[in-house]
Amino acid sequence: MQLPRAMARFNKRVTNRVQLRWAHVLPGYGILEHTGRKSGRAFRTPVNVFATPGGFVIPIAYGTQSDWVRNVLAAGGGHLVHRRVRYALRDPQVLTGGAGRPLLPRPLRALTKLVRAEDVLRVAAERV
């Protein structure tokens, strides 16, 4: 189970626009830059993001059908602005069924287990 799609649509139209103003500077947040797989348009999506050795993990709260997940997987990567530093992302991999939970910070592990949002996107990253 993941969070409701109605909440995802609301966040996409309302909350994300506000979060884009500060997500690139706060710990635990970043701005994912990805290209639309059909339109070819550039998108910027605020996400929760956490550093791992050699890359990052991004919790997938609304399921793998989310546009940003599908775009990053289709393109084989994208870019991330995290704490004012830009990274090139490659080798995206969806970890399902709680396999990515140990890569998340301890408080977030409990929350993802509680709401049963078990998928994470793991990406390799290089500073640009």
Short mmCIF file of N, CA, C and O in Angstrom, two decimals:
data_model
loop_
_atom_site.label_atom_id
_atom_site.label_comp_id
_atom_site.label_asym_id
_atom_site.label_seq_id
_atom_site.Cartn_x
_atom_site.Cartn_y
_atom_site.Cartn_z
N MET A 1 0.85 -1.19 0.00
CA MET A 1 0.00 0.00 0.00
C MET A 1 0.88 1.24 0.00
O MET A 1 1.96 1.25 0.56
N GLN A 2 0.42 2.27 -0.64
CA GLN A 2 1.09 3.56 -0.59
C GLN A 2 0.06 4.62 -0.28
O GLN A 2 -1.10 4.32 -0.12
N LEU A 3 0.50 5.84 -0.20
CA LEU A 3 -0.42 6.95 0.09
C LEU A 3 -1.39 7.11 -1.09
O LEU A 3 -1.07 6.75 -2.22
N PRO A 4 -2.57 7.67 -0.85
CA PRO A 4 -3.59 7.79 -1.90
C PRO A 4 -3.15 8.64 -3.09
O PRO A 4 -2.46 9.66 -2.92
N ARG A 5 -3.57 8.25 -4.29
CA ARG A 5 -3.23 8.98 -5.51
C ARG A 5 -3.84 10.38 -5.49
O ARG A 5 -3.27 11.31 -6.06
N ALA A 6 -4.98 10.57 -4.83
CA ALA A 6 -5.59 11.91 -4.74
C ALA A 6 -4.64 12.86 -4.03
O ALA A 6 -4.51 14.02 -4.41
N MET A 7 -3.96 12.37 -3.01
CA MET A 7 -2.98 13.18 -2.30
C MET A 7 -1.79 13.50 -3.21
O MET A 7 -1.27 14.61 -3.19
N ALA A 8 -1.41 12.55 -4.03
CA ALA A 8 -0.31 12.77 -4.97
C ALA A 8 -0.68 13.87 -5.98
O ALA A 8 0.14 14.74 -6.29
N ARG A 9 -1.91 13.82 -6.48
CA ARG A 9 -2.35 14.85 -7.44
C ARG A 9 -2.38 16.23 -6.79
O ARG A 9 -1.96 17.22 -7.40
N PHE A 10 -2.86 16.31 -5.55
CA PHE A 10 -2.88 17.58 -4.83
C PHE A 10 -1.46 18.10 -4.64
O PHE A 10 -1.19 19.28 -4.89
N ASN A 11 -0.56 17.24 -4.20
CA ASN A 11 0.83 17.66 -4.00
C ASN A 11 1.46 18.13 -5.30
O ASN A 11 2.20 19.11 -5.31
N LYS A 12 1.17 17.44 -6.38
CA LYS A 12 1.74 17.81 -7.67
C LYS A 12 1.30 19.21 -8.10
O LYS A 12 2.09 19.99 -8.61
N ARG A 13 0.04 19.54 -7.84
CA ARG A 13 -0.51 20.82 -8.28
C ARG A 13 -0.29 21.97 -7.29
O ARG A 13 -0.21 23.12 -7.70
N VAL A 14 -0.22 21.65 -5.99
CA VAL A 14 -0.19 22.71 -4.99
C VAL A 14 1.10 22.69 -4.16
O VAL A 14 1.91 23.60 -4.22
N THR A 15 1.28 21.64 -3.39
CA THR A 15 2.38 21.58 -2.43
C THR A 15 3.75 21.64 -3.10
O THR A 15 4.65 22.32 -2.60
N ASN A 16 3.92 20.92 -4.20
CA ASN A 16 5.23 20.89 -4.86
C ASN A 16 5.70 22.27 -5.29
O ASN A 16 6.89 22.58 -5.23
N ARG A 17 4.77 23.10 -5.71
CA ARG A 17 5.15 24.46 -6.15
C ARG A 17 5.73 25.27 -5.01
O ARG A 17 6.64 26.07 -5.20
N VAL A 18 5.21 25.07 -3.81
CA VAL A 18 5.74 25.76 -2.63
C VAL A 18 7.09 25.15 -2.23
O VAL A 18 8.05 25.87 -1.96
N GLN A 19 7.16 23.84 -2.22
CA GLN A 19 8.38 23.15 -1.80
C GLN A 19 9.57 23.41 -2.73
O GLN A 19 10.72 23.36 -2.29
N LEU A 20 9.31 23.70 -3.98
CA LEU A 20 10.41 23.98 -4.92
C LEU A 20 11.24 25.18 -4.48
O LEU A 20 12.39 25.31 -4.86
N ARG A 21 10.67 26.04 -3.67
CA ARG A 21 11.40 27.24 -3.22
C ARG A 21 12.49 26.92 -2.21
O ARG A 21 13.45 27.67 -2.09
N TRP A 22 12.35 25.83 -1.44
CA TRP A 22 13.32 25.56 -0.37
C TRP A 22 13.86 24.13 -0.34
O TRP A 22 14.78 23.85 0.41
N ALA A 23 13.34 23.23 -1.14
CA ALA A 23 13.73 21.82 -1.06
C ALA A 23 15.21 21.58 -1.38
O ALA A 23 15.79 20.61 -0.91
N HIS A 24 15.84 22.44 -2.12
CA HIS A 24 17.24 22.24 -2.50
C HIS A 24 18.22 22.59 -1.39
O HIS A 24 19.41 22.29 -1.50
N VAL A 25 17.75 23.20 -0.30
CA VAL A 25 18.68 23.61 0.75
C VAL A 25 18.51 22.85 2.07
O VAL A 25 19.42 22.83 2.88
N LEU A 26 17.37 22.24 2.30
CA LEU A 26 17.11 21.59 3.58
C LEU A 26 17.58 20.14 3.59
O LEU A 26 17.46 19.44 2.58
N PRO A 27 18.07 19.67 4.73
CA PRO A 27 18.44 18.26 4.84
C PRO A 27 17.21 17.37 4.68
O PRO A 27 16.12 17.72 5.14
N GLY A 28 17.39 16.26 4.02
CA GLY A 28 16.28 15.34 3.82
C GLY A 28 15.41 15.65 2.63
O GLY A 28 14.47 14.93 2.33
N TYR A 29 15.71 16.74 1.92
CA TYR A 29 14.95 17.14 0.74
C TYR A 29 15.89 17.42 -0.41
O TYR A 29 17.07 17.71 -0.23
N GLY A 30 15.34 17.38 -1.60
CA GLY A 30 16.10 17.72 -2.79
C GLY A 30 15.13 17.98 -3.92
O GLY A 30 13.92 17.73 -3.79
N ILE A 31 15.65 18.48 -5.02
CA ILE A 31 14.84 18.71 -6.21
C ILE A 31 15.34 17.76 -7.29
O ILE A 31 16.50 17.82 -7.71
N LEU A 32 14.47 16.87 -7.70
CA LEU A 32 14.78 15.89 -8.73
C LEU A 32 14.46 16.51 -10.09
O LEU A 32 13.34 16.95 -10.32
N GLU A 33 15.45 16.55 -10.95
CA GLU A 33 15.26 17.08 -12.31
C GLU A 33 15.21 15.88 -13.25
O GLU A 33 16.14 15.08 -13.30
N HIS A 34 14.10 15.75 -13.98
CA HIS A 34 13.91 14.61 -14.86
C HIS A 34 13.21 15.05 -16.14
O HIS A 34 12.62 16.13 -16.20
N THR A 35 13.28 14.22 -17.16
CA THR A 35 12.70 14.52 -18.46
C THR A 35 11.49 13.63 -18.69
O THR A 35 11.56 12.41 -18.45
N GLY A 36 10.42 14.22 -19.17
CA GLY A 36 9.19 13.46 -19.45
C GLY A 36 9.46 12.40 -20.50
O GLY A 36 10.05 12.68 -21.53
N ARG A 37 9.02 11.19 -20.26
CA ARG A 37 9.31 10.09 -21.16
C ARG A 37 8.52 10.19 -22.46
O ARG A 37 8.94 9.67 -23.47
N LYS A 38 7.37 10.89 -22.44
CA LYS A 38 6.58 11.07 -23.66
C LYS A 38 6.76 12.47 -24.25
O LYS A 38 6.92 12.63 -25.45
N SER A 39 6.70 13.47 -23.38
CA SER A 39 6.72 14.86 -23.85
C SER A 39 8.13 15.37 -24.11
O SER A 39 8.31 16.32 -24.87
N GLY A 40 9.12 14.80 -23.42
CA GLY A 40 10.48 15.32 -23.53
C GLY A 40 10.68 16.61 -22.74
O GLY A 40 11.74 17.22 -22.81
N ARG A 41 9.66 17.02 -22.01
CA ARG A 41 9.70 18.24 -21.22
C ARG A 41 10.53 18.05 -19.96
O ARG A 41 10.57 16.97 -19.39
N ALA A 42 11.19 19.11 -19.52
CA ALA A 42 11.98 19.07 -18.28
C ALA A 42 11.05 19.33 -17.09
O ALA A 42 10.22 20.23 -17.12
N PHE A 43 11.22 18.52 -16.04
CA PHE A 43 10.43 18.67 -14.82
C PHE A 43 11.35 18.77 -13.62
O PHE A 43 12.45 18.23 -13.62
N ARG A 44 10.87 19.47 -12.58
CA ARG A 44 11.57 19.59 -11.30
C ARG A 44 10.58 19.19 -10.22
O ARG A 44 9.55 19.82 -10.07
N THR A 45 10.92 18.14 -9.48
CA THR A 45 10.02 17.59 -8.47
C THR A 45 10.71 17.57 -7.12
O THR A 45 11.79 16.98 -6.99
N PRO A 46 10.13 18.19 -6.10
CA PRO A 46 10.72 18.10 -4.76
C PRO A 46 10.49 16.69 -4.20
O PRO A 46 9.40 16.13 -4.33
N VAL A 47 11.55 16.12 -3.61
CA VAL A 47 11.48 14.76 -3.06
C VAL A 47 12.21 14.70 -1.73
O VAL A 47 13.10 15.51 -1.46
N ASN A 48 11.85 13.71 -0.91
CA ASN A 48 12.67 13.37 0.24
C ASN A 48 13.82 12.55 -0.31
O ASN A 48 13.62 11.67 -1.14
N VAL A 49 15.03 12.84 0.14
CA VAL A 49 16.20 12.15 -0.40
C VAL A 49 17.23 11.98 0.71
O VAL A 49 17.39 12.87 1.56
N PHE A 50 17.90 10.84 0.69
CA PHE A 50 18.88 10.54 1.72
C PHE A 50 20.13 9.95 1.09
O PHE A 50 20.04 9.07 0.23
N ALA A 51 21.27 10.45 1.52
CA ALA A 51 22.55 10.00 0.97
C ALA A 51 22.87 8.58 1.43
O ALA A 51 22.59 8.20 2.57
N THR A 52 23.46 7.82 0.52
CA THR A 52 23.99 6.49 0.81
C THR A 52 25.39 6.44 0.21
O THR A 52 25.74 7.32 -0.60
N PRO A 53 26.19 5.47 0.54
CA PRO A 53 27.50 5.38 -0.10
C PRO A 53 27.35 5.27 -1.62
O PRO A 53 26.69 4.37 -2.13
N GLY A 54 27.89 6.24 -2.34
CA GLY A 54 27.85 6.24 -3.80
C GLY A 54 26.59 6.76 -4.43
O GLY A 54 26.44 6.73 -5.65
N GLY A 55 25.63 7.24 -3.64
CA GLY A 55 24.40 7.73 -4.25
C GLY A 55 23.37 8.18 -3.26
O GLY A 55 23.69 8.70 -2.19
N PHE A 56 22.11 7.96 -3.62
CA PHE A 56 20.99 8.40 -2.81
C PHE A 56 19.87 7.37 -2.85
O PHE A 56 19.79 6.56 -3.77
N VAL A 57 18.99 7.45 -1.85
CA VAL A 57 17.72 6.72 -1.89
C VAL A 57 16.60 7.74 -1.74
O VAL A 57 16.72 8.72 -1.01
N ILE A 58 15.52 7.49 -2.48
CA ILE A 58 14.36 8.38 -2.48
C ILE A 58 13.14 7.52 -2.18
O ILE A 58 12.82 6.61 -2.95
N PRO A 59 12.47 7.75 -1.05
CA PRO A 59 11.26 6.98 -0.77
C PRO A 59 10.18 7.25 -1.83
O PRO A 59 10.02 8.38 -2.28
N ILE A 60 9.48 6.20 -2.21
CA ILE A 60 8.40 6.32 -3.20
C ILE A 60 7.08 6.22 -2.45
O ILE A 60 6.54 5.14 -2.27
N ALA A 61 6.57 7.34 -2.01
CA ALA A 61 5.38 7.36 -1.16
C ALA A 61 4.09 7.06 -1.92
O ALA A 61 3.15 6.52 -1.35
N TYR A 62 4.03 7.41 -3.20
CA TYR A 62 2.79 7.27 -3.95
C TYR A 62 2.82 6.14 -4.96
O TYR A 62 1.97 6.07 -5.83
N GLY A 63 3.78 5.27 -4.87
CA GLY A 63 3.83 4.10 -5.75
C GLY A 63 4.69 4.32 -6.98
O GLY A 63 5.00 5.44 -7.37
N THR A 64 5.07 3.22 -7.59
CA THR A 64 5.97 3.26 -8.74
C THR A 64 5.30 3.78 -10.00
O THR A 64 5.98 4.00 -11.00
N GLN A 65 3.99 4.00 -9.97
CA GLN A 65 3.31 4.58 -11.13
C GLN A 65 3.44 6.11 -11.16
O GLN A 65 2.95 6.75 -12.08
N SER A 66 4.08 6.70 -10.17
CA SER A 66 4.30 8.15 -10.15
C SER A 66 5.13 8.56 -11.36
O SER A 66 6.07 7.86 -11.74
N ASP A 67 4.78 9.69 -11.95
CA ASP A 67 5.45 10.14 -13.16
C ASP A 67 6.96 10.28 -12.97
O ASP A 67 7.74 9.87 -13.82
N TRP A 68 7.38 10.87 -11.85
CA TRP A 68 8.82 11.09 -11.66
C TRP A 68 9.58 9.77 -11.60
O TRP A 68 10.68 9.67 -12.13
N VAL A 69 8.99 8.74 -10.99
CA VAL A 69 9.65 7.44 -10.93
C VAL A 69 9.77 6.85 -12.32
O VAL A 69 10.84 6.41 -12.74
N ARG A 70 8.67 6.86 -13.06
CA ARG A 70 8.67 6.30 -14.41
C ARG A 70 9.62 7.06 -15.33
O ARG A 70 10.29 6.46 -16.17
N ASN A 71 9.68 8.39 -15.18
CA ASN A 71 10.58 9.19 -16.02
C ASN A 71 12.04 8.88 -15.74
O ASN A 71 12.84 8.72 -16.66
N VAL A 72 12.41 8.79 -14.46
CA VAL A 72 13.81 8.51 -14.10
C VAL A 72 14.20 7.11 -14.57
O VAL A 72 15.30 6.91 -15.11
N LEU A 73 13.32 6.14 -14.40
CA LEU A 73 13.62 4.78 -14.85
C LEU A 73 13.76 4.72 -16.37
O LEU A 73 14.68 4.09 -16.88
N ALA A 74 12.86 5.40 -17.10
CA ALA A 74 12.90 5.38 -18.56
C ALA A 74 14.16 6.04 -19.10
O ALA A 74 14.75 5.57 -20.08
N ALA A 75 14.58 7.12 -18.44
CA ALA A 75 15.77 7.86 -18.91
C ALA A 75 17.06 7.25 -18.40
O ALA A 75 18.14 7.62 -18.85
N GLY A 76 16.97 6.37 -17.42
CA GLY A 76 18.19 5.80 -16.84
C GLY A 76 18.89 6.76 -15.89
O GLY A 76 20.06 6.58 -15.57
N GLY A 77 18.17 7.78 -15.43
CA GLY A 77 18.76 8.74 -14.50
C GLY A 77 18.13 10.10 -14.62
O GLY A 77 17.03 10.26 -15.14
N GLY A 78 18.84 11.09 -14.13
CA GLY A 78 18.38 12.47 -14.14
C GLY A 78 19.38 13.29 -13.35
O GLY A 78 20.57 12.95 -13.31
N HIS A 79 18.93 14.34 -12.72
CA HIS A 79 19.78 15.18 -11.87
C HIS A 79 19.06 15.44 -10.55
O HIS A 79 17.84 15.40 -10.49
N LEU A 80 19.85 15.74 -9.54
CA LEU A 80 19.32 16.04 -8.22
C LEU A 80 20.07 17.23 -7.66
O LEU A 80 21.30 17.28 -7.74
N VAL A 81 19.33 18.20 -7.12
CA VAL A 81 19.94 19.32 -6.40
C VAL A 81 19.64 19.06 -4.93
O VAL A 81 18.48 19.03 -4.52
N HIS A 82 20.70 18.83 -4.17
CA HIS A 82 20.57 18.48 -2.75
C HIS A 82 21.55 19.32 -1.96
O HIS A 82 22.76 19.28 -2.22
N ARG A 83 21.03 20.12 -1.03
CA ARG A 83 21.84 21.03 -0.23
C ARG A 83 22.72 21.93 -1.12
O ARG A 83 23.92 22.08 -0.90
N ARG A 84 22.10 22.46 -2.15
CA ARG A 84 22.72 23.40 -3.10
C ARG A 84 23.81 22.78 -3.96
O ARG A 84 24.57 23.51 -4.61
N VAL A 85 23.91 21.47 -4.01
CA VAL A 85 24.89 20.79 -4.85
C VAL A 85 24.12 19.98 -5.89
O VAL A 85 23.14 19.32 -5.55
N ARG A 86 24.59 20.03 -7.14
CA ARG A 86 23.91 19.30 -8.22
C ARG A 86 24.64 17.98 -8.49
O ARG A 86 25.86 17.94 -8.56
N TYR A 87 23.86 16.92 -8.64
CA TYR A 87 24.39 15.58 -8.88
C TYR A 87 23.78 15.01 -10.15
O TYR A 87 22.59 15.22 -10.42
N ALA A 88 24.57 14.27 -10.91
CA ALA A 88 24.06 13.48 -12.02
C ALA A 88 23.70 12.11 -11.47
O ALA A 88 24.50 11.49 -10.77
N LEU A 89 22.49 11.66 -11.77
CA LEU A 89 22.02 10.37 -11.27
C LEU A 89 22.06 9.34 -12.40
O LEU A 89 21.73 9.65 -13.54
N ARG A 90 22.42 8.12 -12.03
CA ARG A 90 22.43 7.02 -13.01
C ARG A 90 22.07 5.72 -12.31
O ARG A 90 22.04 5.65 -11.09
N ASP A 91 21.84 4.71 -13.09
CA ASP A 91 21.53 3.37 -12.59
C ASP A 91 20.38 3.36 -11.58
O ASP A 91 20.51 2.83 -10.48
N PRO A 92 19.21 3.92 -11.94
CA PRO A 92 18.09 3.90 -11.01
C PRO A 92 17.58 2.47 -10.82
O PRO A 92 17.54 1.68 -11.76
N GLN A 93 17.20 2.18 -9.59
CA GLN A 93 16.75 0.84 -9.26
C GLN A 93 15.66 0.95 -8.19
O GLN A 93 15.88 1.58 -7.15
N VAL A 94 14.50 0.36 -8.45
CA VAL A 94 13.43 0.36 -7.47
C VAL A 94 13.62 -0.85 -6.56
O VAL A 94 13.72 -1.98 -7.02
N LEU A 95 13.69 -0.59 -5.26
CA LEU A 95 13.78 -1.65 -4.26
C LEU A 95 12.40 -1.79 -3.64
O LEU A 95 11.87 -0.83 -3.06
N THR A 96 11.79 -2.95 -3.78
CA THR A 96 10.42 -3.15 -3.34
C THR A 96 10.34 -4.05 -2.10
O THR A 96 11.32 -4.69 -1.72
N GLY A 97 9.15 -4.08 -1.53
CA GLY A 97 8.89 -4.98 -0.42
C GLY A 97 9.73 -4.74 0.81
O GLY A 97 10.03 -5.67 1.56
N GLY A 98 10.12 -3.52 1.05
CA GLY A 98 10.90 -3.21 2.24
C GLY A 98 12.39 -3.44 2.10
O GLY A 98 13.14 -3.23 3.04
N ALA A 99 12.86 -3.85 0.91
CA ALA A 99 14.29 -4.12 0.71
C ALA A 99 15.13 -2.86 0.88
O ALA A 99 16.30 -2.95 1.26
N GLY A 100 14.56 -1.71 0.58
CA GLY A 100 15.30 -0.45 0.72
C GLY A 100 15.17 0.21 2.07
O GLY A 100 15.85 1.18 2.37
N ARG A 101 14.28 -0.31 2.91
CA ARG A 101 14.03 0.30 4.22
C ARG A 101 15.31 0.48 5.05
O ARG A 101 15.49 1.52 5.68
N PRO A 102 16.24 -0.51 5.09
CA PRO A 102 17.45 -0.31 5.90
C PRO A 102 18.33 0.86 5.43
O PRO A 102 19.17 1.33 6.18
N LEU A 103 18.12 1.34 4.20
CA LEU A 103 18.90 2.46 3.68
C LEU A 103 18.36 3.81 4.15
O LEU A 103 19.02 4.83 3.98
N LEU A 104 17.17 3.81 4.73
CA LEU A 104 16.53 5.05 5.18
C LEU A 104 16.92 5.37 6.62
O LEU A 104 17.28 4.47 7.38
N PRO A 105 16.84 6.65 7.01
CA PRO A 105 17.08 7.01 8.42
C PRO A 105 16.07 6.30 9.32
O PRO A 105 14.93 6.06 8.93
N ARG A 106 16.49 5.98 10.51
CA ARG A 106 15.68 5.18 11.44
C ARG A 106 14.25 5.70 11.63
O ARG A 106 13.30 4.93 11.55
N PRO A 107 14.01 7.02 11.89
CA PRO A 107 12.62 7.47 12.08
C PRO A 107 11.75 7.25 10.84
O PRO A 107 10.58 6.94 10.95
N LEU A 108 12.35 7.39 9.67
CA LEU A 108 11.59 7.21 8.44
C LEU A 108 11.27 5.74 8.19
O LEU A 108 10.25 5.41 7.60
N ARG A 109 12.13 4.86 8.64
CA ARG A 109 11.86 3.42 8.52
C ARG A 109 10.54 3.07 9.19
O ARG A 109 9.72 2.35 8.64
N ALA A 110 10.36 3.58 10.41
CA ALA A 110 9.13 3.29 11.15
C ALA A 110 7.91 3.88 10.45
O ALA A 110 6.87 3.23 10.35
N LEU A 111 8.04 5.10 9.94
CA LEU A 111 6.92 5.74 9.25
C LEU A 111 6.54 4.98 7.98
O LEU A 111 5.36 4.74 7.74
N THR A 112 7.53 4.59 7.17
CA THR A 112 7.22 3.86 5.94
C THR A 112 6.59 2.51 6.25
O THR A 112 5.74 2.04 5.51
N LYS A 113 7.00 1.91 7.35
CA LYS A 113 6.40 0.64 7.74
C LYS A 113 4.95 0.86 8.19
O LYS A 113 4.06 0.09 7.84
N LEU A 114 4.71 1.93 8.93
CA LEU A 114 3.37 2.24 9.43
C LEU A 114 2.38 2.46 8.29
O LEU A 114 1.27 1.94 8.31
N VAL A 115 2.77 3.24 7.28
CA VAL A 115 1.87 3.54 6.16
C VAL A 115 2.01 2.54 5.02
O VAL A 115 1.38 2.67 3.99
N ARG A 116 2.86 1.57 5.21
CA ARG A 116 3.13 0.51 4.23
C ARG A 116 3.54 1.06 2.86
O ARG A 116 3.13 0.57 1.82
N ALA A 117 4.37 2.10 2.87
CA ALA A 117 4.98 2.64 1.67
C ALA A 117 6.40 2.09 1.62
O ALA A 117 7.32 2.70 2.13
N GLU A 118 6.55 0.91 1.05
CA GLU A 118 7.79 0.15 1.21
C GLU A 118 8.79 0.32 0.09
O GLU A 118 9.90 -0.18 0.19
N ASP A 119 8.44 0.97 -1.00
CA ASP A 119 9.35 1.09 -2.14
C ASP A 119 10.25 2.30 -2.03
O ASP A 119 9.85 3.35 -1.56
N VAL A 120 11.49 2.13 -2.47
CA VAL A 120 12.44 3.24 -2.56
C VAL A 120 13.15 3.16 -3.90
O VAL A 120 13.29 2.09 -4.49
N LEU A 121 13.59 4.31 -4.38
CA LEU A 121 14.40 4.38 -5.58
C LEU A 121 15.84 4.61 -5.16
O LEU A 121 16.14 5.58 -4.45
N ARG A 122 16.73 3.70 -5.55
CA ARG A 122 18.16 3.87 -5.26
C ARG A 122 18.85 4.28 -6.55
O ARG A 122 18.59 3.70 -7.61
N VAL A 123 19.69 5.31 -6.45
CA VAL A 123 20.41 5.81 -7.63
C VAL A 123 21.88 6.02 -7.27
O VAL A 123 22.20 6.38 -6.15
N ALA A 124 22.72 5.79 -8.24
CA ALA A 124 24.13 6.16 -8.09
C ALA A 124 24.23 7.64 -8.47
O ALA A 124 23.46 8.14 -9.29
N ALA A 125 25.18 8.35 -7.86
CA ALA A 125 25.27 9.79 -8.10
C ALA A 125 26.72 10.25 -8.16
O ALA A 125 27.58 9.71 -7.48
N GLU A 126 26.94 11.25 -9.01
CA GLU A 126 28.22 11.93 -9.11
C GLU A 126 27.99 13.42 -9.07
O GLU A 126 27.08 13.93 -9.74
N ARG A 127 28.80 14.11 -8.30
CA ARG A 127 28.69 15.57 -8.22
C ARG A 127 29.03 16.18 -9.57
O ARG A 127 29.99 15.79 -10.22
N VAL A 128 28.20 17.15 -9.99
CA VAL A 128 28.41 17.81 -11.29
C VAL A 128 29.02 19.17 -11.08
O VAL A 128 28.70 19.89 -10.20
#
